[in-house]
Short mmCIF file of C-alpha atoms in Angstrom, two decimals:
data_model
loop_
_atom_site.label_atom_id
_atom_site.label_comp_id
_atom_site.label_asym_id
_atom_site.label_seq_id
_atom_site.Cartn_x
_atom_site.Cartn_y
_atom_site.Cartn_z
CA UNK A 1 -81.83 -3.71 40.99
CA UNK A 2 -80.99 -7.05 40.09
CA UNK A 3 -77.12 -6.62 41.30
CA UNK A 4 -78.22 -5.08 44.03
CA UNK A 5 -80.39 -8.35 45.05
CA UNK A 6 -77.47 -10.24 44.48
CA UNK A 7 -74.99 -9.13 46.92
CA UNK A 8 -77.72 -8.96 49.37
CA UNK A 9 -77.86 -12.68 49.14
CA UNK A 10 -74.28 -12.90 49.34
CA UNK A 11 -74.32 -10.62 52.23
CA UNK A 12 -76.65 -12.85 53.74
CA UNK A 13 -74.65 -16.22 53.32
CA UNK A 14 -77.48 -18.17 51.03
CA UNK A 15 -75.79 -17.51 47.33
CA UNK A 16 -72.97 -20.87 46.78
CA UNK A 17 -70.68 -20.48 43.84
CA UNK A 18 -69.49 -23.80 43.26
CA UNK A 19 -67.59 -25.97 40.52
CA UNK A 20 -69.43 -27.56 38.05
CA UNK A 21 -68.28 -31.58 38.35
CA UNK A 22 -70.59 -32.75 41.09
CA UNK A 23 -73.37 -33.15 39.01
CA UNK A 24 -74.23 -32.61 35.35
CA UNK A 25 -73.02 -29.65 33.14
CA UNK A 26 -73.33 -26.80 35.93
CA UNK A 27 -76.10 -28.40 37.80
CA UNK A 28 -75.77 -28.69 41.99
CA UNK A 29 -76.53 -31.98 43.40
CA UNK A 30 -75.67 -30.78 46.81
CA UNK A 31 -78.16 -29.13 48.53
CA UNK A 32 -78.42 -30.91 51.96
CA UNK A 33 -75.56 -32.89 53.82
CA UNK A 34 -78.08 -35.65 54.64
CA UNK A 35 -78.51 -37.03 51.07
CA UNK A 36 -74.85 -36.44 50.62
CA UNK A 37 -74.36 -39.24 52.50
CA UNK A 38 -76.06 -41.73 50.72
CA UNK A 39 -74.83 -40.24 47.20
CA UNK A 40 -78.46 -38.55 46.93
CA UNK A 41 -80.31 -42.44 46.43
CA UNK A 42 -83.88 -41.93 47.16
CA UNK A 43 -84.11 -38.16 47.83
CA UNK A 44 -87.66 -37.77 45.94
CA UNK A 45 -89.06 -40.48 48.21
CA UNK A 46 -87.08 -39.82 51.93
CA UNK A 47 -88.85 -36.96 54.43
CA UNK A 48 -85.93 -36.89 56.93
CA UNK A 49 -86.29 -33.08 57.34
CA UNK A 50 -87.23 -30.05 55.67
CA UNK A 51 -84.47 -30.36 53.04
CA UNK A 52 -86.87 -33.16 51.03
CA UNK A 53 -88.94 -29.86 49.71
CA UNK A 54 -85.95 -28.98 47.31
CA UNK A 55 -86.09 -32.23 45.75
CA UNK A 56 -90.21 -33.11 46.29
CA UNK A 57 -92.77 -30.90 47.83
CA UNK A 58 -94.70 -33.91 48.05
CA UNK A 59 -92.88 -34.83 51.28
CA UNK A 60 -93.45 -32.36 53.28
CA UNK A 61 -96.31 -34.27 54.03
CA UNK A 62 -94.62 -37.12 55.96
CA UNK A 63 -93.41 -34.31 57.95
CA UNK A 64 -94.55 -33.16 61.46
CA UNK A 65 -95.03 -29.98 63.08
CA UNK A 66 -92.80 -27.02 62.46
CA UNK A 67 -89.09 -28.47 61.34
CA UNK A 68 -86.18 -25.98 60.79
CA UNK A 69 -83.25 -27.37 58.84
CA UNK A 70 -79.83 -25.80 58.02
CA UNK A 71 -76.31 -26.56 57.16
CA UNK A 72 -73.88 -26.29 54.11
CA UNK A 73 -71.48 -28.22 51.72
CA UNK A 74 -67.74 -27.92 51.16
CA UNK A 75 -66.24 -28.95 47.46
CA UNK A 76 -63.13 -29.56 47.28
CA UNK A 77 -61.86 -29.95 43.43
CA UNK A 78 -58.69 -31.06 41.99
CA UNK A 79 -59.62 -30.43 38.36
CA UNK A 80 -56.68 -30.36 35.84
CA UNK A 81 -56.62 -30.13 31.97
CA UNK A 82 -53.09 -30.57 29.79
CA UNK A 83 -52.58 -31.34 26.37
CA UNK A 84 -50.87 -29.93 23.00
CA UNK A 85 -51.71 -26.61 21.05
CA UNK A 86 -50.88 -26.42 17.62
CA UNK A 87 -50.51 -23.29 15.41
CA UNK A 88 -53.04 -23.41 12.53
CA UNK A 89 -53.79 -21.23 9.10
CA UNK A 90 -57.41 -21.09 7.14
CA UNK A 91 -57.46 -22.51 4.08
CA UNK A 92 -59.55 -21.12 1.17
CA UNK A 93 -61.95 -24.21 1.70
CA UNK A 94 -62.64 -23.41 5.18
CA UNK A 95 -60.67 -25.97 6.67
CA UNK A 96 -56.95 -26.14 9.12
CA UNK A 97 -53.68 -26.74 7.69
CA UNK A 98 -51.23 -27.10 10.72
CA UNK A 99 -47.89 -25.40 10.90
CA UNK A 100 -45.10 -27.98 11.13
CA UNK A 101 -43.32 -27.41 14.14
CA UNK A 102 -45.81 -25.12 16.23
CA UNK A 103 -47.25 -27.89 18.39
CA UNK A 104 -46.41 -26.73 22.18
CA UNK A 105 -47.31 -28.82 25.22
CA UNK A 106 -49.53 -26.78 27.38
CA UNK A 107 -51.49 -27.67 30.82
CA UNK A 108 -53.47 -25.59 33.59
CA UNK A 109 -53.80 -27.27 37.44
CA UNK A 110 -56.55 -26.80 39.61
CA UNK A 111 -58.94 -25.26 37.26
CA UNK A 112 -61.67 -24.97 39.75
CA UNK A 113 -61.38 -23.36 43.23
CA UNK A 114 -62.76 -24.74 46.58
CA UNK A 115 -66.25 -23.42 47.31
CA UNK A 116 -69.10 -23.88 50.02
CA UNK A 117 -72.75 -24.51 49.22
CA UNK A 118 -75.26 -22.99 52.16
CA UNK A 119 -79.07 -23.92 52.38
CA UNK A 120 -82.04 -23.21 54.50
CA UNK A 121 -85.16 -25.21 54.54
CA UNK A 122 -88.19 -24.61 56.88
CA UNK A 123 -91.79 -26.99 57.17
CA UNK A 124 -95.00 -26.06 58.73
CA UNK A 125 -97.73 -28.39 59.15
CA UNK A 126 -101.36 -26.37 59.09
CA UNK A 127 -102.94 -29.79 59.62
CA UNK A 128 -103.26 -33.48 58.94
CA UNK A 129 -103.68 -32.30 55.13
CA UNK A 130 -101.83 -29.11 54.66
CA UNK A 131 -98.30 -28.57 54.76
CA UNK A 132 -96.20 -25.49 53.72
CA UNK A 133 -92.58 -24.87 53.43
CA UNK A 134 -89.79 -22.89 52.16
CA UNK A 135 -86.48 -23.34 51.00
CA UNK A 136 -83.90 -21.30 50.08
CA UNK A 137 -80.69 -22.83 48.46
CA UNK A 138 -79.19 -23.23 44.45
CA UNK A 139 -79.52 -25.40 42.07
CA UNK A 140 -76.89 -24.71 39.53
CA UNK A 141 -73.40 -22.95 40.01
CA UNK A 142 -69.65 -22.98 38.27
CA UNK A 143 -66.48 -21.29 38.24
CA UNK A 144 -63.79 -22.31 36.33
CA UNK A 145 -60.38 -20.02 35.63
CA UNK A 146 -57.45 -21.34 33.31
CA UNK A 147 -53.84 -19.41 33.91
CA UNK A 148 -52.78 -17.27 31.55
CA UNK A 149 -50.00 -19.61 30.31
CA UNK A 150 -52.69 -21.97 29.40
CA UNK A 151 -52.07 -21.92 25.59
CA UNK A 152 -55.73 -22.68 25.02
CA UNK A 153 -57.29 -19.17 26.91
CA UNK A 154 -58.51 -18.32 22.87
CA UNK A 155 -61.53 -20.75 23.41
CA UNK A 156 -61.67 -19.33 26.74
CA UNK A 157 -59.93 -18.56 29.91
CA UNK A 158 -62.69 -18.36 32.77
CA UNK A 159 -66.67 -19.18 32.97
CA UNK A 160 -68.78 -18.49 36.20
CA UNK A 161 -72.76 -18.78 36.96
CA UNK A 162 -74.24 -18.35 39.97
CA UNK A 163 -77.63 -19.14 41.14
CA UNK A 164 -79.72 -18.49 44.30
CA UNK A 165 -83.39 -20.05 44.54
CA UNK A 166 -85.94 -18.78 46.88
CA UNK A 167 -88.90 -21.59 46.56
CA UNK A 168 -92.29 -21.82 48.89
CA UNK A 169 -93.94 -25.05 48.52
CA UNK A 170 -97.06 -26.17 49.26
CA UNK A 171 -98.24 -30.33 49.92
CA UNK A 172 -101.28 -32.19 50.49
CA UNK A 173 -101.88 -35.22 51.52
CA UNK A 174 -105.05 -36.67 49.66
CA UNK A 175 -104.92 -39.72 51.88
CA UNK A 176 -102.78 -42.55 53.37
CA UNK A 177 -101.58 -43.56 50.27
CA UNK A 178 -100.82 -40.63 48.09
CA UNK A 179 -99.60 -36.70 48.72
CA UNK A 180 -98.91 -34.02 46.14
CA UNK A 181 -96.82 -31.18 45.96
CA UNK A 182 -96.14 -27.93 44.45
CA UNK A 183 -93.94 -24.73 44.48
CA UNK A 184 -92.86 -21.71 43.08
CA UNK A 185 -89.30 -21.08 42.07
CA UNK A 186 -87.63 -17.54 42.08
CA UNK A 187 -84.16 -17.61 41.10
CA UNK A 188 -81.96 -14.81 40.95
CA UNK A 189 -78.75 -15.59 38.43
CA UNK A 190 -75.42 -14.16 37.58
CA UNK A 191 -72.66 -15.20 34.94
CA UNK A 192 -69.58 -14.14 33.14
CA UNK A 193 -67.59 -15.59 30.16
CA UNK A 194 -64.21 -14.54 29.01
CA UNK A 195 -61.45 -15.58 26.50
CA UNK A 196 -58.08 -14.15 25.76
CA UNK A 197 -55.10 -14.36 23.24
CA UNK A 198 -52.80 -17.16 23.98
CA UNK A 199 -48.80 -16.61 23.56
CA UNK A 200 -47.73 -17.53 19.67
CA UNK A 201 -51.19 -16.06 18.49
CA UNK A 202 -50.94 -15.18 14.52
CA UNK A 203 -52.62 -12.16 15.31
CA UNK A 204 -50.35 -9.50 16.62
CA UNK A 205 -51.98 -8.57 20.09
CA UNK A 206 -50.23 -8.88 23.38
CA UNK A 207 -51.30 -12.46 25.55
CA UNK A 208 -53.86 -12.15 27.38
CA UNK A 209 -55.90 -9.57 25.53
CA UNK A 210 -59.35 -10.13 25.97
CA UNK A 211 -61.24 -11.05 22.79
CA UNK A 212 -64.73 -11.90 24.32
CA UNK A 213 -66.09 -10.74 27.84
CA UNK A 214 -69.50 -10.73 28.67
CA UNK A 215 -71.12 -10.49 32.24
CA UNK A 216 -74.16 -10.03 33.55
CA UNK A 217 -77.28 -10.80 35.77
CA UNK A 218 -80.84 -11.52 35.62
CA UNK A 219 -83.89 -12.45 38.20
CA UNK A 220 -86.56 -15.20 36.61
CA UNK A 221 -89.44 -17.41 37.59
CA UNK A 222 -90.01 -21.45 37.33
CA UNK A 223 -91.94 -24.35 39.13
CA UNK A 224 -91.99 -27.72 40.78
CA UNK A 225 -94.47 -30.74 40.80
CA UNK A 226 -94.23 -33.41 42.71
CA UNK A 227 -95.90 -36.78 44.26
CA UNK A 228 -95.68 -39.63 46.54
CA UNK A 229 -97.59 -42.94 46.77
CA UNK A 230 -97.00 -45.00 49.99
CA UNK A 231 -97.41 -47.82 48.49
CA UNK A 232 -97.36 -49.95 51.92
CA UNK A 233 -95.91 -49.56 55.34
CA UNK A 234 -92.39 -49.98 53.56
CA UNK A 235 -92.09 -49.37 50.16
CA UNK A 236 -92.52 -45.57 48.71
CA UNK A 237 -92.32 -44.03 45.22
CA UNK A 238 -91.72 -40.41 44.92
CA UNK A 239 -91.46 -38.31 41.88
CA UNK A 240 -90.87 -34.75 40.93
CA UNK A 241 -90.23 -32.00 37.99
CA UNK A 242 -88.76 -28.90 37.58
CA UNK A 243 -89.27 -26.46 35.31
CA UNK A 244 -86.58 -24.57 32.95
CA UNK A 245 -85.52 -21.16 34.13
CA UNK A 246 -84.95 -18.76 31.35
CA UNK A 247 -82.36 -16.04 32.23
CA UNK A 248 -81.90 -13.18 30.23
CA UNK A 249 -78.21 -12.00 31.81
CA UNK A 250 -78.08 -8.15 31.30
CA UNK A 251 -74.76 -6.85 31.61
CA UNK A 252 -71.56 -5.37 29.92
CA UNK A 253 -69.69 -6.91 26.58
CA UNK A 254 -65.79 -5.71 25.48
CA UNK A 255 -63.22 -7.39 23.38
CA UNK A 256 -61.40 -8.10 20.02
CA UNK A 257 -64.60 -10.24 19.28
CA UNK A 258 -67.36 -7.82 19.86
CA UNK A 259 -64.97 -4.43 18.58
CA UNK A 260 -61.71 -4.99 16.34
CA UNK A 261 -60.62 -1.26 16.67
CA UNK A 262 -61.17 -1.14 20.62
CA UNK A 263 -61.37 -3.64 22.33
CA UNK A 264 -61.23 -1.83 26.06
CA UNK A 265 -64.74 -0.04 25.13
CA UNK A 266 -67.36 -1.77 26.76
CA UNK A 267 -70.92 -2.40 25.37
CA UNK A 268 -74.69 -2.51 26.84
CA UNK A 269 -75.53 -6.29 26.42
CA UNK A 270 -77.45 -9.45 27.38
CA UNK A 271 -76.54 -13.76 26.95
CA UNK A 272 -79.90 -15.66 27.07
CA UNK A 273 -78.83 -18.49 29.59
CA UNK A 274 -81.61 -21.47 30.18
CA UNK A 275 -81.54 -23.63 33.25
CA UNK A 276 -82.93 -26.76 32.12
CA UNK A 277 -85.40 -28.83 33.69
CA UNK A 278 -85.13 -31.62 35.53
CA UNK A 279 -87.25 -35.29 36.24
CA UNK A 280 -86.88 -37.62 39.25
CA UNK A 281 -88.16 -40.92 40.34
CA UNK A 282 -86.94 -42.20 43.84
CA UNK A 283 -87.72 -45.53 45.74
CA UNK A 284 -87.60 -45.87 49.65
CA UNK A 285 -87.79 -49.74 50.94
CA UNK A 286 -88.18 -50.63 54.29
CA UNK A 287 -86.24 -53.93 54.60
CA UNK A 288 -86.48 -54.32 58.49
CA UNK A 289 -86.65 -52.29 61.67
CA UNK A 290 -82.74 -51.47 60.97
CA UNK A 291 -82.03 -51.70 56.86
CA UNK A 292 -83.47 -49.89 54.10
CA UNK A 293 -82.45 -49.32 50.56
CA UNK A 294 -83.14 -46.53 48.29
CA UNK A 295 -83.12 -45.39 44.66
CA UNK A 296 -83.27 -42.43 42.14
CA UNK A 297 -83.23 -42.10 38.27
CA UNK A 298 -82.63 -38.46 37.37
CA UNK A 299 -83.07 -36.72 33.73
CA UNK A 300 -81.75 -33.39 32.71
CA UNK A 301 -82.76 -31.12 29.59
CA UNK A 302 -79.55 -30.39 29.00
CA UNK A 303 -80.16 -30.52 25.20
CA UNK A 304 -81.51 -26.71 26.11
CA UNK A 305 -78.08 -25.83 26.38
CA UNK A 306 -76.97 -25.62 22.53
CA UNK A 307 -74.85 -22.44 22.62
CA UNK A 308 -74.20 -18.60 24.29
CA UNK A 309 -75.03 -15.90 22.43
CA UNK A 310 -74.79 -12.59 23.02
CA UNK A 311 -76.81 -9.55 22.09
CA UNK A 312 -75.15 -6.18 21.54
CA UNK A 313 -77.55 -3.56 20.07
CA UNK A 314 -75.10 -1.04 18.81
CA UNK A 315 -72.90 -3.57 17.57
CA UNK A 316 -75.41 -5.70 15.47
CA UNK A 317 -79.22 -6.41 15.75
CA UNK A 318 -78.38 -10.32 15.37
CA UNK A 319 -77.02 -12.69 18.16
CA UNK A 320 -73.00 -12.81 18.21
CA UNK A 321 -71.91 -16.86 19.07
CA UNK A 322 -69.91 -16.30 22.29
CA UNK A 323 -69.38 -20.12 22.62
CA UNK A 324 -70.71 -23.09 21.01
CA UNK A 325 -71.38 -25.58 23.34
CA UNK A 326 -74.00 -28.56 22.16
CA UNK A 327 -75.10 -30.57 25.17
CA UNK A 328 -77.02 -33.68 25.34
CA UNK A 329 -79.73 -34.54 27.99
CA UNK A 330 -78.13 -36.21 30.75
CA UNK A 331 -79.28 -39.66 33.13
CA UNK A 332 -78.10 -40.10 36.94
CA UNK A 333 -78.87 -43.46 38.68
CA UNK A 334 -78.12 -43.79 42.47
CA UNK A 335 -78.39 -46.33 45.11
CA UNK A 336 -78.17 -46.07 48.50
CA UNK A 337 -78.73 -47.53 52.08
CA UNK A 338 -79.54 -46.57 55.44
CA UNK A 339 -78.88 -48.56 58.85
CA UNK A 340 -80.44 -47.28 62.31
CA UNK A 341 -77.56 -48.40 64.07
CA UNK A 342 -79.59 -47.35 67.37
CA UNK A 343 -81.77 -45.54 69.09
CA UNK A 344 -79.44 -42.34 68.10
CA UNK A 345 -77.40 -43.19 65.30
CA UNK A 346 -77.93 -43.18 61.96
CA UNK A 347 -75.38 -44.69 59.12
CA UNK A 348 -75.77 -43.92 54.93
CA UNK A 349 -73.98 -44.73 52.11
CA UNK A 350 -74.34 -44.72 48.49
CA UNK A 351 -72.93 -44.95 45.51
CA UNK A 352 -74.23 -42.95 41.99
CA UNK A 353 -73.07 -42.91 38.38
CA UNK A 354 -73.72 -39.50 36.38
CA UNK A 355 -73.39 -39.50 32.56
CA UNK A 356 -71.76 -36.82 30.91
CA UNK A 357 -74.00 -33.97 28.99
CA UNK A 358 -71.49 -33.91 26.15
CA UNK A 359 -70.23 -35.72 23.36
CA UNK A 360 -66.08 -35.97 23.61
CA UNK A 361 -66.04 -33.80 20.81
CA UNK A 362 -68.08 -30.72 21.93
CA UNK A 363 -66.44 -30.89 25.37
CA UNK A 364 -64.53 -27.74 26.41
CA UNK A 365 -61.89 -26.80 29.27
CA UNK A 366 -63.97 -24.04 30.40
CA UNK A 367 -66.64 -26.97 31.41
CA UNK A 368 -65.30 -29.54 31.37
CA UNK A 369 -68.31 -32.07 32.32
CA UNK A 370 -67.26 -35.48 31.99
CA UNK A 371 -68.88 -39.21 32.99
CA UNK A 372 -68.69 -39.40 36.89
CA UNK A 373 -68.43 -41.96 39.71
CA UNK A 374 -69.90 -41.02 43.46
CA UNK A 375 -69.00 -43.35 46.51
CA UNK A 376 -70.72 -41.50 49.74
CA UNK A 377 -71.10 -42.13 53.47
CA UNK A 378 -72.78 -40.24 56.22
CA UNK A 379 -73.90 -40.11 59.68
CA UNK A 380 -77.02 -38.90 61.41
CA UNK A 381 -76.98 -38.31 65.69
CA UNK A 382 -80.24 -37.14 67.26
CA UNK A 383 -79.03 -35.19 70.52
CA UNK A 384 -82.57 -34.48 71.90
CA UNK A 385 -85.92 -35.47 70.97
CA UNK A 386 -86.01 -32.21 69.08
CA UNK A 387 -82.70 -31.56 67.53
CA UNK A 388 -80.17 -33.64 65.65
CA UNK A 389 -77.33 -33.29 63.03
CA UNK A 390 -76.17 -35.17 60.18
CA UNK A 391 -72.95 -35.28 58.20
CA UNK A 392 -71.39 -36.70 54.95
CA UNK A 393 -68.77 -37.37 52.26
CA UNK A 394 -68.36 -37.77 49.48
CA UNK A 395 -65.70 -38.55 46.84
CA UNK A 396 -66.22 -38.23 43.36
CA UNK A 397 -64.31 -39.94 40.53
CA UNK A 398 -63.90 -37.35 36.76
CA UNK A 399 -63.67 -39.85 34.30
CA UNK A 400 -60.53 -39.03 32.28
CA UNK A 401 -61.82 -37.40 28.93
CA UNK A 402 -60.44 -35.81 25.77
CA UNK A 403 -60.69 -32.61 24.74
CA UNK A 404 -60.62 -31.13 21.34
CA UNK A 405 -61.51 -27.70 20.27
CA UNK A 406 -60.80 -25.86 16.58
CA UNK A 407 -63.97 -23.50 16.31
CA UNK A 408 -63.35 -20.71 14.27
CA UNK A 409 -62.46 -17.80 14.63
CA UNK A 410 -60.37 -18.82 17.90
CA UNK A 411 -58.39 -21.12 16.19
CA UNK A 412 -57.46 -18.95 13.71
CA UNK A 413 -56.42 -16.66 16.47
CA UNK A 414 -54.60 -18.71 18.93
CA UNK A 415 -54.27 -22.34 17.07
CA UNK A 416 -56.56 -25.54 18.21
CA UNK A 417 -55.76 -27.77 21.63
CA UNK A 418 -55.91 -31.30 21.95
CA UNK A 419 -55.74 -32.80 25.29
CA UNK A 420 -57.79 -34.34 28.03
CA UNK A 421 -59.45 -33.40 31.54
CA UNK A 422 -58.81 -35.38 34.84
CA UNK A 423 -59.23 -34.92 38.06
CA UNK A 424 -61.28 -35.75 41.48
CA UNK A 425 -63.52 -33.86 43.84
CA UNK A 426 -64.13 -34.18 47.70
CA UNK A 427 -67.58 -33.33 49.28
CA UNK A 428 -67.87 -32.64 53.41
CA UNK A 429 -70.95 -31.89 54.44
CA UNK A 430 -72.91 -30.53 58.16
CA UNK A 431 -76.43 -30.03 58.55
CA UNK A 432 -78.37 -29.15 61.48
CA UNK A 433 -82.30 -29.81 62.03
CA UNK A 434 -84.54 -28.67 64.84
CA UNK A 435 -88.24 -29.76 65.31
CA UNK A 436 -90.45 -27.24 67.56
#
């Protein structure tokens, strides 16, 4: 059942896959091409369309009639990891001894493939108090695929997860000053891990034989909260929560890992998978009948994400580590600015700083999350009265980072890397709103 809901929302063009370096860990910032271009500054507190119920129900109530809003973004990655693998052998005292000689350069290019991001958003005032909406759109998504002659595929060789939300809010507005929000969050979830034997592996198994694959999919529920308090004619404060999603990813297991006589036979199985919650306060400023600035502090529970484990009934009745992993929570400031150029024109830009939800040495090449920089621009024409568009850009700076992994048994298996990930990604967005 749950499959089959899947590639109906494929099918229907509202499931993104995307990389995972635009915001924290695996998390989406993207989801509408009108914060894009002010680096997402302010979103919790900014009703420009229907798009604000994703980030704060709340809004909807500075929001007028019926408004229909639509559009996508494109990420572009260039996402490269290279280093040095190095042939190891356990010791009796549990530790590495390195084989003189072994150490091999080793790199993979392009890690992460281009992807698009859709999202449809739809407000309906019932009256001056009451406003409903709907969104449909993702809020976390990855793939990432290393090369077989990446001499580091023993900690693993590819990691996907793929998310589509379907969320009805509800706002009211208690009077001129203050508005809440609230919605319901139903997020159907998909994700795979793999990992294969490197060339030079001590153990004596072709390269690229899989020694852990898991996949698998799951539907769950979760929730929003949100407020606003208009604090004057020009100055706004918005704020908003999200819930954690637990997944429970039912699916098939096969490898050296889970079955050291076969690895081709392929087990019943499940990987718990949590997608954390999330916190926002946003400021809107009215500086004068053109300028305004804007702000946002984000948090993310990304200390929820401590490791994958998978759960194999006829193999064992405990969990089997898949991957360690060890996150942090993570903090994302942004500032932005908006300039009515005129009566039709609309100019944004922004700039945001996100801080990486790992330490440098729990980071792995199959996410990579690093430290990163956003500078963003974007432009808003109203055609009609009732219709306008916006686009943006966005380029994003991966802070160069190192990379070290040696967890056992992989390392035994394939030797440990040391290296570091760079790269850079592009963001284009379109969006499209239309006011009945």
């Amino acid at each position: 059942m749950n499959k089959r809901l899947i590639t109906l929302a494929v099918s229907t063009a509202m499931l993104g896959a995307a990389t995972q370096v635009q915001a924290a860990g695996f998390q989406l910032a993207e989801y509408s091409a009108t914060g894009l271009g002010r680096a997402y500054a302010g979103e919790a507190a900014i009703a420009d369309n229907a798009a604000v119920q994703f980030r704060n129900p709340a809004m909807l109530t500075y929001l007028q009639g019926t408004q229909m809003t639509t559009g996508g973004i494109l990420v572009m990655p260039n996402i490269d990891v290279e280093g040095e693998r190095t042939i190891v052998i356990p010791t009796e005292d549990g530790s590495l001894f390195p084989i003189p000689g072994s150490t091999t350069p080793t790199e993979a290019n392009d890690i992460a493939g281009i992807a698009f991001v859709p999202n449809f958003y739809v407000s309906h005032q019932i009256n001056d108090q009451v406003f409903l909406g709907l969104a449909l759109g993702t809020n976390f998504g990855m793939a990432t695929e290393l090369d077989d002659s990446f001499l580091g595929t023993q900690f693993g060789n590819e990691a996907a997860i793929t998310t589509m939300e379907i969320n009805p809010n509800i706002a009211y507005r208690i009077n001129d000053a203050f508005s809440i929000g609230a919605g319901v969050r139903f997020v159907l979830g998909e994700g795979s891990f793999g990992a294969t034997s490197a060339e030079g592996s001590l153990i004596q198994v072709p390269a690229g034989t899989t020694l852990k694959y898991m996949e698998g999919d799951d539907t769950a529920w979760g929730w929003q909260l949100g407020g606003a308090w208009q604090i004057n004619a020009d100055n706004r404060i918005g704020v908003n929560y999200r819930s954690e999603v637990d997944l429970d990813l039912q699916g098939e297991a096969n490898g050296l890992g889970f079955d050291d006589t076969n690895p081709n036979k392929v087990y019943d199985g499940s990987m718990a998978l949590a997608l954390p919650a999330t916190a926002e306060i946003a400021s809107f400023h009215q500086l004068n009948d053109q300028w305004a600035i804007h702000t946002s502090f984000n948090w993310t529970d990304w200390s929820s994400f401590e490791k994958l484990e998978a759960m194999i009934p006829e193999i064992s009745a405990n969990p089997i580590l898949v991957k360690q992993e060890n996150w942090k929570d993570n903090y994302r400031l942004a500032v932005g600015t908006t300039y009515q150029l005129n009566e039709k024109s609309t100019l944004r830009a922004g700039i945001a700083y996100d801080t990486a939800a790992v330490d440098d040495e729990y980071r792995t090449a199959t996410i990579p999350e690093v430290d990163r920089l956003w500078l963003s621009a974007g432009y808003g024409y109203q055609f009609t009265e009732n219709f306008d568009m916006d686009f943006g850009v966005t380029y994003i700076f991966a802070d160069e980072s190192p990379l070290h992994e040696d967890e056992m048994p992989s390392a035994a298996l394939g030797g440990t890397f040391e290296g570091q990930v760079s790269g850079n990604i592009i963001l284009v967005g379109v969006q499209a709103t239309y006011r009945f």
